[in-house]
Amino acid sequence: MGDIISVGIVGSGIMGSGLAEVAARSGYDVIVRSRTTAGADAVVAGLTKSLDKQVSKERITLDERDAVLARVTATDHLGKLADCDLVIESVVEDLAVKQELFSELEQIVKPSGILATNTSTLPVIELAMATQRPDQVCGIHFFNPAPMINLVEIIKPITASDDTIKSALAFATTCGKDAVEVVDRAGFVVNALLFPYLNNAVRMYEQGTATMDDIDTAMRGGCNFPMGPFALLDLVGLDTSLAILDALYDEFRDSNYAAVSTLRRKVAAGQLGRKTGHGFNQY
Ligand SMILES: NC(=O)c1ccc[n+]([C@@H]2O[C@H](COP(=O)([O-])OP(=O)(O)OC[C@H]3O[C@@H](n4cnc5c(N)ncnc54)[C@H](O)[C@@H]3O)[C@@H](O)[C@H]2O)c1
């Protein structure tokens, strides 16, 4: 397994776009695959806007901006990922969708390619077993917003080889991130600890303990958190948050992980947070 030079990203949502920016700014050749041409174009437009902002703040030069953009290609064709050394999928948090994608990637990506998932909670082993190369499958879990948050969790399913994990750790480090290695358990470290807190914040609001704004204010001020639980749920996306809680509950059967009904109802109503302009708050 050689060094990673080219990176494929599948998915053009919040995280797919962020991953493309991180990898391209770290010197990798990046191909982002979206299901539609409009989605692919939106990734490049979003990246250009983000880089322009960095130029105007004098954090990068115009030449650096152009060099990053030159390293990024967007496509709606999965076949374009054939020569990637590493492919990270970052599509919707749905096991069946991801399994189908991994079996397609198995057919397309060169045999030496590593296949990784950015899942927040799903069992990585179930994705590894959808391929003929389970030793070359792992989790590379970035956080939102990917360009700003310094942590990456590297998830090792029981089938992954040490070389795969070594390459994933080297990739995360080259991206300027602090990497921690975690076994393949739902929620890994961060979400297993974070989501009971977020879920219980919504429960507390349901019970009338305080308003949403006051719960956010309390947790910012009292714990010195950069944002309160409702602002964070809106940033993560309520659909993704619900999928995370459901996966945690499936694995641990702990009532702290049983998603409270307000969250489930909001998702049913299409109020998914910042990405739809309406979640617990309006945007
Ligand atoms: N939002 C976060 O804070 C966060 C943080 C870390 C990891 N993640 C993980 O990243 C992944 C993507 O989450 P996101 O927040 O970017 O979600 P998002 O809703 O912003 O984007 C989801 C992407 O999946 C694509 N998609 C939807 N249905 C699909 C299907 N049936 N087949 C193929 N593609 C499909 C969408 O077109 C979109 O590009 C999830 O696994 C999530 O758990 C999310």
PDB file of C-alpha atoms and ligand atoms in Angstrom, residues 11-16 33-35 89-93 97-98 117-121 141-144 235-237 239-240 244 275, ligand 1:
ATOM      1  CA  GLY A  11     -20.999  13.101  -1.023  1.00  0.00           C
ATOM      2  CA  SER A  12     -21.317  16.831  -1.423  1.00  0.00           C
ATOM      3  CA  GLY A  13     -23.212  17.803   1.720  1.00  0.00           C
ATOM      4  CA  ILE A  14     -21.893  19.679   4.745  1.00  0.00           C
ATOM      5  CA  MET A  15     -19.124  17.178   5.436  1.00  0.00           C
ATOM      6  CA  GLY A  16     -18.224  16.149   1.864  1.00  0.00           C
ATOM      7  CA  ARG A  33     -18.368  12.956  -6.489  1.00  0.00           C
ATOM      8  CA  SER A  34     -21.897  14.254  -6.151  1.00  0.00           C
ATOM      9  CA  ARG A  35     -24.991  12.508  -7.512  1.00  0.00           C
ATOM     10  CA  GLU A  89     -17.520   8.369   1.661  1.00  0.00           C
ATOM     11  CA  SER A  90     -19.570  11.056   3.367  1.00  0.00           C
ATOM     12  CA  VAL A  91     -23.122  10.436   2.207  1.00  0.00           C
ATOM     13  CA  VAL A  92     -26.308  10.332   4.253  1.00  0.00           C
ATOM     14  CA  GLU A  93     -26.066   8.459   7.612  1.00  0.00           C
ATOM     15  CA  VAL A  97     -27.117   3.412   1.383  1.00  0.00           C
ATOM     16  CA  LYS A  98     -23.504   3.236   2.566  1.00  0.00           C
ATOM     17  CA  THR A 117     -16.208   6.124   5.831  1.00  0.00           C
ATOM     18  CA  ASN A 118     -16.893   9.398   7.590  1.00  0.00           C
ATOM     19  CA  THR A 119     -19.857   7.836   9.423  1.00  0.00           C
ATOM     20  CA  SER A 120     -20.612   9.320  12.826  1.00  0.00           C
ATOM     21  CA  THR A 121     -21.848   6.098  14.413  1.00  0.00           C
ATOM     22  CA  HIS A 141     -14.266  10.569  11.130  1.00  0.00           C
ATOM     23  CA  PHE A 142     -13.880  14.316  10.696  1.00  0.00           C
ATOM     24  CA  PHE A 143     -15.882  16.849  12.702  1.00  0.00           C
ATOM     25  CA  ASN A 144     -18.046  19.749  11.591  1.00  0.00           C
ATOM     26  CA  LEU A 235     -25.253  22.759  12.993  1.00  0.00           C
ATOM     27  CA  VAL A 236     -24.893  18.969  12.896  1.00  0.00           C
ATOM     28  CA  GLY A 237     -28.294  18.546  11.191  1.00  0.00           C
ATOM     29  CA  ASP A 239     -31.623  14.154  10.555  1.00  0.00           C
ATOM     30  CA  THR A 240     -27.978  13.238  11.096  1.00  0.00           C
ATOM     31  CA  ILE A 244     -26.683   8.971  15.306  1.00  0.00           C
ATOM     32  CA  LYS A 275     -29.061  23.211   6.088  1.00  0.00           C
TER      33      LYS A 275
HETATM   34  N1  LIG B   1     -23.101  16.920  10.121  1.00  0.00           N
HETATM   35  C1  LIG B   1     -22.124  16.642  10.975  1.00  0.00           C
HETATM   36  O1  LIG B   1     -21.900  17.361  11.950  1.00  0.00           O
HETATM   37  C2  LIG B   1     -21.249  15.426  10.736  1.00  0.00           C
HETATM   38  C3  LIG B   1     -20.003  15.357  11.394  1.00  0.00           C
HETATM   39  C4  LIG B   1     -19.175  14.260  11.158  1.00  0.00           C
HETATM   40  C5  LIG B   1     -19.589  13.246  10.319  1.00  0.00           C
HETATM   41  N2  LIG B   1     -20.806  13.331   9.711  1.00  0.00           N
HETATM   42  C6  LIG B   1     -21.200  12.234   8.816  1.00  0.00           C
HETATM   43  O2  LIG B   1     -20.954  12.647   7.484  1.00  0.00           O
HETATM   44  C7  LIG B   1     -21.892  11.997   6.609  1.00  0.00           C
HETATM   45  C8  LIG B   1     -22.606  13.047   5.771  1.00  0.00           C
HETATM   46  O3  LIG B   1     -23.271  13.948   6.658  1.00  0.00           O
HETATM   47  P1  LIG B   1     -23.554  15.479   6.253  1.00  0.00           P
HETATM   48  O4  LIG B   1     -23.734  16.209   7.528  1.00  0.00           O
HETATM   49  O5  LIG B   1     -22.564  15.943   5.240  1.00  0.00           O
HETATM   50  O6  LIG B   1     -25.008  15.307   5.574  1.00  0.00           O
HETATM   51  P2  LIG B   1     -25.702  16.200   4.458  1.00  0.00           P
HETATM   52  O7  LIG B   1     -27.161  15.952   4.622  1.00  0.00           O
HETATM   53  O8  LIG B   1     -25.194  17.591   4.461  1.00  0.00           O
HETATM   54  O9  LIG B   1     -25.162  15.512   3.105  1.00  0.00           O
HETATM   55  C9  LIG B   1     -25.516  14.194   2.772  1.00  0.00           C
HETATM   56  C10 LIG B   1     -24.981  13.863   1.380  1.00  0.00           C
HETATM   57  O10 LIG B   1     -25.449  12.531   1.069  1.00  0.00           O
HETATM   58  C11 LIG B   1     -26.013  12.547  -0.231  1.00  0.00           C
HETATM   59  N3  LIG B   1     -27.048  11.505  -0.269  1.00  0.00           N
HETATM   60  C12 LIG B   1     -28.264  11.534   0.315  1.00  0.00           C
HETATM   61  N4  LIG B   1     -28.932  10.395   0.048  1.00  0.00           N
HETATM   62  C13 LIG B   1     -28.101   9.647  -0.710  1.00  0.00           C
HETATM   63  C14 LIG B   1     -28.222   8.383  -1.333  1.00  0.00           C
HETATM   64  N5  LIG B   1     -29.326   7.663  -1.202  1.00  0.00           N
HETATM   65  N6  LIG B   1     -27.150   7.931  -2.054  1.00  0.00           N
HETATM   66  C15 LIG B   1     -26.020   8.658  -2.176  1.00  0.00           C
HETATM   67  N7  LIG B   1     -25.858   9.881  -1.625  1.00  0.00           N
HETATM   68  C16 LIG B   1     -26.887  10.355  -0.914  1.00  0.00           C
HETATM   69  C17 LIG B   1     -26.612  13.941  -0.384  1.00  0.00           C
HETATM   70  O11 LIG B   1     -26.791  14.245  -1.751  1.00  0.00           O
HETATM   71  C18 LIG B   1     -25.494  14.776   0.258  1.00  0.00           C
HETATM   72  O12 LIG B   1     -24.442  14.991  -0.659  1.00  0.00           O
HETATM   73  C19 LIG B   1     -22.812  11.155   7.501  1.00  0.00           C
HETATM   74  O13 LIG B   1     -22.339   9.847   7.558  1.00  0.00           O
HETATM   75  C20 LIG B   1     -22.660  11.842   8.857  1.00  0.00           C
HETATM   76  O14 LIG B   1     -22.946  10.988   9.938  1.00  0.00           O
HETATM   77  C21 LIG B   1     -21.634  14.407   9.874  1.00  0.00           C
END
